[in-house]
Amino acid sequence: MVCSHENHEQHSHATHATHATQQQDNLMLCPQCDMLVALPPLAYGSKAVCPRCKTTLSSRWEEPRKRPIGYALSALFMLLLANIFPFINMRVAGLGNEIKLIQIPQVMVAEDYASMATLFMVFVQLIPAFCMLAIILLCTKVPIPKGLKEWMAKMLFQFKTWCMVEIFLAGVLVSFVKLMAYGDIGVGSSFVPYCLFCLLQVRAFQCVDRRWLWNDIEPAPRLDRPMEVGRTGLRQGLRSCQCCTAILPAELTQCPRCHSRGYVRRRHSLQWTMALLLTSILLYIPANLMPIMVTEALGNKLTSTIMAGVILLWGEGSYPVAMVIFIASIMVPSLKMLAIGWLCWDANGTGKARADSERMHLIYEVVEFVGRWSMIDVFVIAVLSALVRMGQLMSIYPDIGALLFAMVVILTMFAAMTFDPRLTWDRVNETIKKEPQGDGK
Ligand SMILES: [Zn+2]
Ligand SMILES: [Zn+2]
């Protein structure tokens, strides 16, 4: 690439100018570390990564329209099938119960846990269905009003983290193990379609490249200023639009392409993150002390907290499941809170070496990826309380702790989202600037 650039410099000014504008199409500011990167020409099925923080910047797929539409359509069809037929069933001492996927929230509403039913509906059914529909509509060539397209594209990437289809599936498997000690568990004919839906929606998301999608809606706004690859946007008076990845002048607060507002760095990022973190810590204490569910068996009422559930499973010999619940419900949330606190403290501090930024970035990525999986226990309770309804013999109800715990998970997810990862990299500039060869700005 360097060679071709030198060749072009021998040509006239006009060709140089077109070369510069052509090059602008390949430039991208890394959303995670703010480095200006020149994307290489990508082969089908390959992706471009940021040389500094290794974040995937863009990927190129063969058939960028047909592929996602195919996956998303089949995913929607599978979701429909999954809702029509019985999902799981259970038999205890001659008494049986069979539920459909759609009945899970109904049971919770009947038990005055409408809030948890809403969480289930939103995270496992509505948001994934909306995202699949949005992918189909955004990738078709059928003319759709541009405003609607922009709104859908904006929502699609915001909703991505809230799609908890695979976490619910893991929750279903965990509840199977929990219930095996009490009776026979079976899967209904909609279980396989649901698993397929889970796989297909993951693939559909993978095939949609944010950069490609936005360029398809509208070409990125052009900038008439020199840009230097390998330097951060902050030092060149540029910012990347967090929504559509366009490179914008730092002083422009509203993106001309997607109309979302933004600043060089997320405003009051650390304050917001800290506030959300503190709230979640305060809720985490009662969430662990209050019972998450009530088991009624043969007239006896038994309440259990998260930890008690883990101990019970361990005692029964289901070590792997006990470990899964312990890691997802106790270790991950506590470590996540610690990690977010550390990230804030670190971003606020000054003057550290480069290796530290890399380590902090790894922590940030792990926190972002792993945090949603804590919802697993909430889904386990949802499945248990919907399935185990055998009156006097055995019944399970959710309790207040489960709701508090769900709120903790959601709040820590928001805390991680409001944190601006570029802050951990800004210090690196700081140290470069202090050195003599810096531009002294
Ligand atoms: Zn980067
Ligand atoms: Zn934008």
Short mmCIF file of C-alpha atoms and ligand atoms in Angstrom, two decimals:
data_model
loop_
_atom_site.label_atom_id
_atom_site.label_comp_id
_atom_site.label_asym_id
_atom_site.label_seq_id
_atom_site.Cartn_x
_atom_site.Cartn_y
_atom_site.Cartn_z
CA MET A 1 0.00 0.00 0.00
CA VAL A 2 2.86 2.33 0.79
CA CYS A 3 4.39 1.61 -2.63
CA SER A 4 1.25 2.47 -4.59
CA HIS A 5 0.97 5.67 -2.60
CA GLU A 6 4.49 6.76 -3.62
CA ASN A 7 3.74 6.01 -7.26
CA HIS A 8 0.70 8.20 -7.17
CA GLU A 9 2.60 11.13 -5.79
CA GLN A 10 4.43 11.46 -9.09
CA HIS A 11 1.17 12.18 -10.89
CA SER A 12 -0.55 15.54 -11.17
CA HIS A 13 -2.44 17.20 -8.35
CA ALA A 14 -5.81 16.21 -9.74
CA THR A 15 -5.13 12.51 -9.65
CA HIS A 16 -3.66 12.92 -6.23
CA ALA A 17 -6.88 14.51 -5.06
CA THR A 18 -9.03 11.67 -6.42
CA HIS A 19 -6.64 9.24 -4.83
CA ALA A 20 -7.12 10.97 -1.50
CA THR A 21 -10.92 10.83 -1.75
CA GLN A 22 -10.81 7.21 -2.82
CA GLN A 23 -8.64 6.49 0.14
CA GLN A 24 -11.14 8.13 2.48
CA ASP A 25 -13.58 5.31 1.76
CA ASN A 26 -11.18 2.84 3.34
CA LEU A 27 -10.46 4.86 6.44
CA MET A 28 -12.04 4.03 9.73
CA LEU A 29 -11.63 5.25 13.28
CA CYS A 30 -11.47 2.31 15.65
CA PRO A 31 -14.54 2.57 17.89
CA GLN A 32 -12.63 1.00 20.79
CA CYS A 33 -9.27 2.77 20.78
CA ASP A 34 -9.79 5.75 18.42
CA MET A 35 -6.91 4.86 16.07
CA LEU A 36 -7.31 5.90 12.42
CA VAL A 37 -6.91 2.73 10.37
CA ALA A 38 -6.69 2.25 6.60
CA LEU A 39 -8.71 -0.87 5.87
CA PRO A 40 -6.99 -3.22 3.42
CA PRO A 41 -9.01 -4.65 0.49
CA LEU A 42 -10.85 -7.57 2.03
CA ALA A 43 -11.33 -10.99 0.49
CA TYR A 44 -14.70 -12.71 0.95
CA GLY A 45 -15.12 -14.14 4.41
CA SER A 46 -12.23 -12.17 5.87
CA LYS A 47 -12.24 -9.33 8.36
CA ALA A 48 -10.09 -6.31 9.17
CA VAL A 49 -8.82 -5.90 12.72
CA CYS A 50 -7.49 -2.82 14.46
CA PRO A 51 -3.68 -3.09 14.69
CA ARG A 52 -3.73 -1.50 18.14
CA CYS A 53 -6.56 -3.14 20.07
CA LYS A 54 -7.41 -6.10 17.78
CA THR A 55 -11.09 -5.18 17.57
CA THR A 56 -12.84 -6.36 14.41
CA LEU A 57 -13.47 -3.23 12.37
CA SER A 58 -15.19 -4.59 9.29
CA SER A 59 -15.85 -7.90 7.62
CA ARG A 60 -16.76 -8.76 4.07
CA TRP A 61 -19.18 -11.49 3.08
CA GLU A 62 -20.05 -13.06 -0.19
CA GLU A 63 -23.67 -12.25 -1.05
CA PRO A 64 -23.99 -9.53 1.62
CA ARG A 65 -27.75 -9.34 1.01
CA LYS A 66 -28.90 -12.90 0.35
CA ARG A 67 -26.94 -14.47 3.19
CA PRO A 68 -28.29 -12.43 6.12
CA ILE A 69 -31.81 -12.47 4.64
CA GLY A 70 -31.64 -16.26 4.32
CA TYR A 71 -30.47 -16.75 7.89
CA ALA A 72 -32.88 -14.20 9.35
CA LEU A 73 -35.90 -15.56 7.47
CA SER A 74 -35.21 -19.13 8.54
CA ALA A 75 -34.59 -17.93 12.09
CA LEU A 76 -38.00 -16.21 12.17
CA PHE A 77 -39.66 -19.32 10.77
CA MET A 78 -38.01 -21.45 13.46
CA LEU A 79 -39.14 -19.00 16.15
CA LEU A 80 -42.69 -19.34 14.87
CA LEU A 81 -42.48 -23.14 15.00
CA ALA A 82 -40.93 -22.97 18.46
CA ASN A 83 -43.93 -21.03 19.72
CA ILE A 84 -46.62 -23.24 18.19
CA PHE A 85 -45.64 -26.65 19.56
CA PRO A 86 -45.02 -27.88 23.13
CA PHE A 87 -41.58 -26.93 24.40
CA ILE A 88 -40.81 -29.09 27.42
CA ASN A 89 -42.69 -31.46 29.68
CA MET A 90 -42.28 -33.02 33.09
CA ARG A 91 -43.77 -36.01 34.87
CA VAL A 92 -43.76 -36.56 38.59
CA ALA A 93 -45.52 -39.54 40.16
CA GLY A 94 -48.14 -39.86 37.44
CA LEU A 95 -48.81 -36.13 37.25
CA GLY A 96 -47.60 -34.42 34.11
CA ASN A 97 -47.20 -30.87 32.88
CA GLU A 98 -46.38 -29.66 29.42
CA ILE A 99 -45.67 -26.08 28.46
CA LYS A 100 -45.26 -24.08 25.30
CA LEU A 101 -42.64 -21.37 25.02
CA ILE A 102 -45.34 -18.73 24.92
CA GLN A 103 -46.83 -20.00 28.18
CA ILE A 104 -43.75 -19.21 30.24
CA PRO A 105 -44.57 -15.48 30.59
CA GLN A 106 -48.28 -16.23 31.05
CA VAL A 107 -47.59 -18.29 34.14
CA MET A 108 -45.35 -15.58 35.58
CA VAL A 109 -47.99 -12.90 34.99
CA ALA A 110 -50.49 -15.09 36.80
CA GLU A 111 -48.09 -15.25 39.76
CA ASP A 112 -47.75 -11.45 39.97
CA TYR A 113 -44.31 -11.51 38.42
CA ALA A 114 -45.28 -9.53 35.36
CA SER A 115 -41.93 -7.74 35.45
CA MET A 116 -40.03 -11.00 35.02
CA ALA A 117 -42.45 -12.12 32.33
CA THR A 118 -41.73 -8.87 30.51
CA LEU A 119 -37.98 -9.47 30.72
CA PHE A 120 -38.47 -12.91 29.23
CA MET A 121 -40.72 -11.65 26.43
CA VAL A 122 -38.44 -8.73 25.60
CA PHE A 123 -35.02 -10.45 25.73
CA VAL A 124 -35.92 -13.87 24.37
CA GLN A 125 -38.76 -13.21 21.93
CA LEU A 126 -39.43 -9.58 20.97
CA ILE A 127 -35.93 -8.15 20.56
CA PRO A 128 -34.58 -11.16 18.63
CA ALA A 129 -37.67 -11.17 16.39
CA PHE A 130 -37.34 -7.43 15.78
CA CYS A 131 -33.64 -7.78 14.96
CA MET A 132 -34.28 -10.56 12.45
CA LEU A 133 -37.03 -8.54 10.80
CA ALA A 134 -34.77 -5.48 10.72
CA ILE A 135 -31.97 -7.49 9.08
CA ILE A 136 -34.37 -8.72 6.39
CA LEU A 137 -35.76 -5.26 5.67
CA LEU A 138 -32.34 -3.57 5.72
CA CYS A 139 -30.77 -6.07 3.33
CA THR A 140 -33.55 -6.25 0.74
CA LYS A 141 -33.43 -4.05 -2.30
CA VAL A 142 -37.12 -3.26 -1.88
CA PRO A 143 -37.40 0.53 -1.49
CA ILE A 144 -38.13 1.43 2.11
CA PRO A 145 -38.29 5.03 3.43
CA LYS A 146 -34.78 6.12 4.40
CA GLY A 147 -35.90 7.40 7.79
CA LEU A 148 -37.27 3.98 8.67
CA LYS A 149 -34.09 2.28 7.46
CA GLU A 150 -31.94 4.59 9.58
CA TRP A 151 -34.07 3.96 12.64
CA MET A 152 -33.93 0.20 12.16
CA ALA A 153 -30.17 0.15 11.63
CA LYS A 154 -29.71 2.27 14.76
CA MET A 155 -31.90 -0.02 16.84
CA LEU A 156 -30.44 -3.23 15.40
CA PHE A 157 -26.95 -2.63 16.75
CA GLN A 158 -28.20 -1.29 20.06
CA PHE A 159 -30.41 -4.32 20.59
CA LYS A 160 -27.72 -6.82 19.69
CA THR A 161 -26.43 -7.21 23.27
CA TRP A 162 -29.99 -7.62 24.54
CA CYS A 163 -30.70 -10.70 22.43
CA MET A 164 -30.51 -13.44 25.05
CA VAL A 165 -31.71 -16.39 23.01
CA GLU A 166 -28.67 -18.55 23.66
CA ILE A 167 -28.62 -17.65 27.35
CA PHE A 168 -32.22 -18.77 27.69
CA LEU A 169 -31.35 -22.05 25.99
CA ALA A 170 -28.53 -22.58 28.49
CA GLY A 171 -31.05 -21.77 31.24
CA VAL A 172 -33.40 -24.47 29.92
CA LEU A 173 -30.59 -27.04 30.00
CA VAL A 174 -29.66 -26.08 33.55
CA SER A 175 -33.28 -26.44 34.68
CA PHE A 176 -33.36 -29.93 33.14
CA VAL A 177 -30.48 -30.97 35.34
CA LYS A 178 -32.09 -29.33 38.37
CA LEU A 179 -35.33 -31.21 37.81
CA MET A 180 -33.91 -34.62 36.95
CA ALA A 181 -33.81 -35.53 40.61
CA TYR A 182 -37.59 -35.02 40.90
CA GLY A 183 -39.10 -36.57 37.82
CA ASP A 184 -38.91 -37.33 34.11
CA ILE A 185 -38.12 -34.40 31.87
CA GLY A 186 -38.79 -34.50 28.16
CA VAL A 187 -38.47 -32.12 25.28
CA GLY A 188 -41.38 -31.29 23.02
CA SER A 189 -41.40 -30.93 19.26
CA SER A 190 -40.59 -27.21 19.43
CA PHE A 191 -37.29 -27.73 21.24
CA VAL A 192 -35.28 -28.48 18.10
CA PRO A 193 -36.72 -25.48 16.17
CA TYR A 194 -35.77 -23.30 19.13
CA CYS A 195 -32.17 -24.58 19.07
CA LEU A 196 -32.05 -23.92 15.32
CA PHE A 197 -33.46 -20.44 15.87
CA CYS A 198 -30.66 -19.85 18.35
CA LEU A 199 -27.95 -20.85 15.85
CA LEU A 200 -29.53 -19.07 12.89
CA GLN A 201 -29.92 -15.75 14.65
CA VAL A 202 -26.27 -15.81 15.73
CA ARG A 203 -25.27 -16.42 12.09
CA ALA A 204 -27.59 -13.69 10.83
CA PHE A 205 -25.94 -11.17 13.15
CA GLN A 206 -22.48 -12.33 12.10
CA CYS A 207 -23.18 -11.74 8.41
CA VAL A 208 -24.26 -8.14 8.81
CA ASP A 209 -21.36 -5.73 8.79
CA ARG A 210 -22.19 -2.40 10.43
CA ARG A 211 -19.99 -0.42 8.06
CA TRP A 212 -21.38 -2.10 4.95
CA LEU A 213 -24.96 -1.65 6.13
CA TRP A 214 -24.61 2.08 6.76
CA ASN A 215 -22.72 2.64 3.51
CA ASP A 216 -25.59 0.86 1.79
CA ILE A 217 -28.14 3.23 3.34
CA GLU A 218 -26.13 6.34 2.53
CA PRO A 219 -22.47 6.99 1.66
CA ALA A 220 -20.40 8.34 4.54
CA PRO A 221 -20.06 12.14 4.76
CA ARG A 222 -16.83 13.42 3.20
CA LEU A 223 -14.20 15.38 5.06
CA ASP A 224 -11.98 18.00 3.40
CA ARG A 225 -9.03 17.71 5.68
CA PRO A 226 -5.88 15.64 5.71
CA MET A 227 -6.06 12.55 7.84
CA GLU A 228 -3.10 10.64 9.08
CA VAL A 229 -3.35 6.89 9.45
CA GLY A 230 -1.88 5.49 12.64
CA ARG A 231 -2.77 8.49 14.81
CA THR A 232 -5.81 8.78 17.02
CA GLY A 233 -8.87 10.77 16.03
CA LEU A 234 -8.58 12.83 19.20
CA ARG A 235 -5.21 14.24 18.11
CA GLN A 236 -6.47 15.08 14.61
CA GLY A 237 -9.71 16.76 15.65
CA LEU A 238 -11.80 13.83 14.41
CA ARG A 239 -14.34 11.61 16.03
CA SER A 240 -16.04 8.46 14.90
CA CYS A 241 -19.81 8.23 14.96
CA GLN A 242 -20.56 5.50 17.51
CA CYS A 243 -23.68 4.57 15.61
CA CYS A 244 -22.73 4.45 11.92
CA THR A 245 -18.88 4.50 12.09
CA ALA A 246 -18.59 7.66 9.93
CA ILE A 247 -15.54 9.84 10.51
CA LEU A 248 -16.71 13.29 11.60
CA PRO A 249 -15.04 16.55 12.63
CA ALA A 250 -14.69 16.57 16.42
CA GLU A 251 -16.81 19.72 16.80
CA LEU A 252 -19.80 18.30 14.89
CA THR A 253 -22.20 16.93 17.52
CA GLN A 254 -24.83 15.51 15.18
CA CYS A 255 -23.90 12.95 12.58
CA PRO A 256 -25.17 14.01 9.11
CA ARG A 257 -25.71 10.39 8.12
CA CYS A 258 -27.48 8.72 11.05
CA HIS A 259 -28.48 11.89 12.95
CA SER A 260 -27.34 10.46 16.26
CA ARG A 261 -25.64 12.83 18.67
CA GLY A 262 -22.15 12.24 19.92
CA TYR A 263 -18.98 13.84 21.20
CA VAL A 264 -15.27 13.12 20.95
CA ARG A 265 -15.65 11.05 24.11
CA ARG A 266 -18.93 9.94 25.62
CA ARG A 267 -20.11 12.74 27.88
CA HIS A 268 -19.82 12.08 31.63
CA SER A 269 -18.97 8.50 30.76
CA LEU A 270 -17.18 7.77 34.03
CA GLN A 271 -19.84 9.47 36.17
CA TRP A 272 -22.62 7.47 34.53
CA THR A 273 -20.70 4.22 34.77
CA MET A 274 -19.90 4.82 38.45
CA ALA A 275 -23.50 5.77 39.27
CA LEU A 276 -24.87 2.63 37.60
CA LEU A 277 -22.18 0.53 39.22
CA LEU A 278 -22.98 1.84 42.71
CA THR A 279 -26.70 1.20 42.22
CA SER A 280 -26.03 -2.34 41.09
CA ILE A 281 -23.76 -3.01 44.07
CA LEU A 282 -26.47 -1.75 46.41
CA LEU A 283 -29.02 -4.06 44.76
CA TYR A 284 -26.60 -6.98 44.65
CA ILE A 285 -26.57 -7.30 48.46
CA PRO A 286 -30.34 -7.92 48.87
CA ALA A 287 -30.36 -9.98 45.65
CA ASN A 288 -28.06 -12.45 47.35
CA LEU A 289 -29.77 -12.38 50.74
CA MET A 290 -33.41 -12.56 49.60
CA PRO A 291 -34.87 -15.81 48.29
CA ILE A 292 -34.92 -16.14 44.51
CA MET A 293 -37.53 -18.86 44.45
CA VAL A 294 -40.02 -20.75 46.60
CA THR A 295 -40.42 -24.50 46.28
CA GLU A 296 -43.66 -25.95 47.61
CA ALA A 297 -43.56 -29.70 48.00
CA LEU A 298 -46.16 -31.74 49.89
CA GLY A 299 -47.28 -28.76 51.91
CA ASN A 300 -43.78 -27.63 52.87
CA LYS A 301 -42.62 -24.21 51.73
CA LEU A 302 -38.92 -23.93 51.03
CA THR A 303 -37.30 -20.66 50.04
CA SER A 304 -33.86 -20.65 48.49
CA THR A 305 -31.27 -17.99 47.78
CA ILE A 306 -28.78 -18.13 44.91
CA MET A 307 -26.04 -19.59 47.09
CA ALA A 308 -28.41 -22.12 48.67
CA GLY A 309 -29.34 -23.31 45.16
CA VAL A 310 -25.68 -23.85 44.33
CA ILE A 311 -25.06 -25.76 47.56
CA LEU A 312 -28.14 -27.92 46.98
CA LEU A 313 -26.99 -28.82 43.46
CA TRP A 314 -23.50 -29.59 44.71
CA GLY A 315 -24.93 -31.80 47.45
CA GLU A 316 -27.00 -33.70 44.90
CA GLY A 317 -23.86 -34.42 42.93
CA SER A 318 -24.61 -32.23 39.90
CA TYR A 319 -21.18 -30.66 40.09
CA PRO A 320 -20.99 -29.20 36.55
CA VAL A 321 -24.34 -27.43 36.86
CA ALA A 322 -23.51 -26.24 40.36
CA MET A 323 -20.32 -24.78 38.91
CA VAL A 324 -22.17 -23.15 36.00
CA ILE A 325 -24.66 -21.47 38.35
CA PHE A 326 -21.92 -20.46 40.77
CA ILE A 327 -19.80 -18.93 38.01
CA ALA A 328 -22.71 -17.24 36.20
CA SER A 329 -24.60 -15.95 39.23
CA ILE A 330 -21.95 -15.27 41.85
CA MET A 331 -18.48 -15.06 40.35
CA VAL A 332 -19.29 -13.21 37.11
CA PRO A 333 -21.42 -10.43 38.67
CA SER A 334 -18.96 -9.77 41.50
CA LEU A 335 -15.91 -9.88 39.23
CA LYS A 336 -17.73 -7.73 36.70
CA MET A 337 -18.45 -5.06 39.30
CA LEU A 338 -14.83 -5.13 40.43
CA ALA A 339 -13.64 -4.93 36.82
CA ILE A 340 -15.89 -1.97 35.96
CA GLY A 341 -14.75 -0.19 39.11
CA TRP A 342 -11.14 -0.87 38.17
CA LEU A 343 -11.69 0.36 34.60
CA CYS A 344 -13.14 3.64 35.91
CA TRP A 345 -10.37 4.11 38.42
CA ASP A 346 -7.80 3.34 35.78
CA ALA A 347 -9.31 5.63 33.13
CA ASN A 348 -9.38 8.42 35.67
CA GLY A 349 -5.74 7.94 36.67
CA THR A 350 -2.78 9.39 34.78
CA GLY A 351 0.52 8.26 33.34
CA LYS A 352 0.76 4.51 32.87
CA ALA A 353 2.65 2.37 30.41
CA ARG A 354 1.17 1.01 27.17
CA ALA A 355 1.01 -2.60 28.26
CA ASP A 356 -1.52 -1.52 30.85
CA SER A 357 -3.92 -0.19 28.23
CA GLU A 358 -3.84 -3.52 26.49
CA ARG A 359 -4.59 -5.35 29.70
CA MET A 360 -7.40 -2.95 30.59
CA HIS A 361 -8.84 -3.36 27.13
CA LEU A 362 -8.88 -7.13 27.51
CA ILE A 363 -10.72 -6.73 30.81
CA TYR A 364 -13.24 -4.43 29.11
CA GLU A 365 -13.88 -6.93 26.33
CA VAL A 366 -14.34 -9.80 28.75
CA VAL A 367 -16.76 -7.71 30.84
CA GLU A 368 -18.76 -6.78 27.74
CA PHE A 369 -18.93 -10.36 26.53
CA VAL A 370 -19.53 -12.25 29.73
CA GLY A 371 -21.91 -9.92 31.60
CA ARG A 372 -25.14 -10.97 29.86
CA TRP A 373 -24.59 -14.62 30.79
CA SER A 374 -25.44 -13.86 34.40
CA MET A 375 -29.07 -13.77 33.28
CA ILE A 376 -28.96 -17.56 33.11
CA ASP A 377 -30.24 -18.01 36.67
CA VAL A 378 -33.17 -15.69 36.04
CA PHE A 379 -34.18 -17.79 33.04
CA VAL A 380 -33.76 -21.00 35.05
CA ILE A 381 -36.28 -19.67 37.56
CA ALA A 382 -38.62 -18.66 34.73
CA VAL A 383 -38.53 -22.18 33.27
CA LEU A 384 -38.84 -23.89 36.66
CA SER A 385 -41.78 -21.82 37.81
CA ALA A 386 -43.61 -22.34 34.51
CA LEU A 387 -42.97 -26.07 34.33
CA VAL A 388 -43.21 -27.21 37.92
CA ARG A 389 -46.91 -26.66 38.62
CA MET A 390 -48.28 -29.75 40.19
CA GLY A 391 -50.32 -28.21 42.93
CA GLN A 392 -49.76 -29.84 46.29
CA LEU A 393 -47.21 -32.31 44.98
CA MET A 394 -44.63 -29.79 43.89
CA SER A 395 -44.75 -26.20 42.72
CA ILE A 396 -42.07 -23.58 42.19
CA TYR A 397 -42.61 -19.80 42.26
CA PRO A 398 -40.20 -16.95 41.64
CA ASP A 399 -39.41 -14.65 44.54
CA ILE A 400 -38.25 -11.06 44.93
CA GLY A 401 -34.53 -11.97 44.89
CA ALA A 402 -34.76 -13.10 41.27
CA LEU A 403 -36.15 -9.74 40.20
CA LEU A 404 -33.45 -7.87 42.13
CA PHE A 405 -30.81 -10.08 40.57
CA ALA A 406 -32.16 -9.44 37.06
CA MET A 407 -31.95 -5.72 37.78
CA VAL A 408 -28.34 -6.09 38.93
CA VAL A 409 -27.43 -7.83 35.66
CA ILE A 410 -29.22 -5.21 33.55
CA LEU A 411 -27.63 -2.33 35.47
CA THR A 412 -24.12 -3.74 35.15
CA MET A 413 -24.75 -4.22 31.43
CA PHE A 414 -25.70 -0.55 31.18
CA ALA A 415 -22.66 0.38 33.26
CA ALA A 416 -20.37 -1.43 30.81
CA MET A 417 -22.17 0.20 27.89
CA THR A 418 -21.82 3.75 29.18
CA PHE A 419 -18.11 3.25 29.77
CA ASP A 420 -16.13 4.72 26.89
CA PRO A 421 -13.37 2.19 26.07
CA ARG A 422 -11.34 4.89 24.31
CA LEU A 423 -10.61 6.42 27.71
CA THR A 424 -8.27 3.54 28.58
CA TRP A 425 -6.26 4.27 25.43
CA ASP A 426 -6.14 8.05 25.80
CA ARG A 427 -3.43 7.81 28.43
CA VAL A 428 -1.13 6.31 25.84
CA ASN A 429 -1.34 9.57 23.89
CA GLU A 430 -0.77 11.45 27.07
CA THR A 431 2.60 9.76 27.57
CA ILE A 432 3.58 10.22 23.91
CA LYS A 433 2.75 13.90 24.13
CA LYS A 434 5.05 14.34 27.08
CA GLU A 435 7.98 13.00 25.08
CA PRO A 436 10.15 15.48 23.13
CA GLN A 437 9.11 14.31 19.63
CA GLY A 438 5.41 15.01 20.35
CA ASP A 439 3.82 17.97 18.61
CA GLY A 440 3.55 19.78 21.94
CA LYS A 441 -0.16 20.29 21.68
ZN ZN B 1 -8.53 -0.17 18.01
ZN ZN B 2 -23.51 8.46 12.32
#
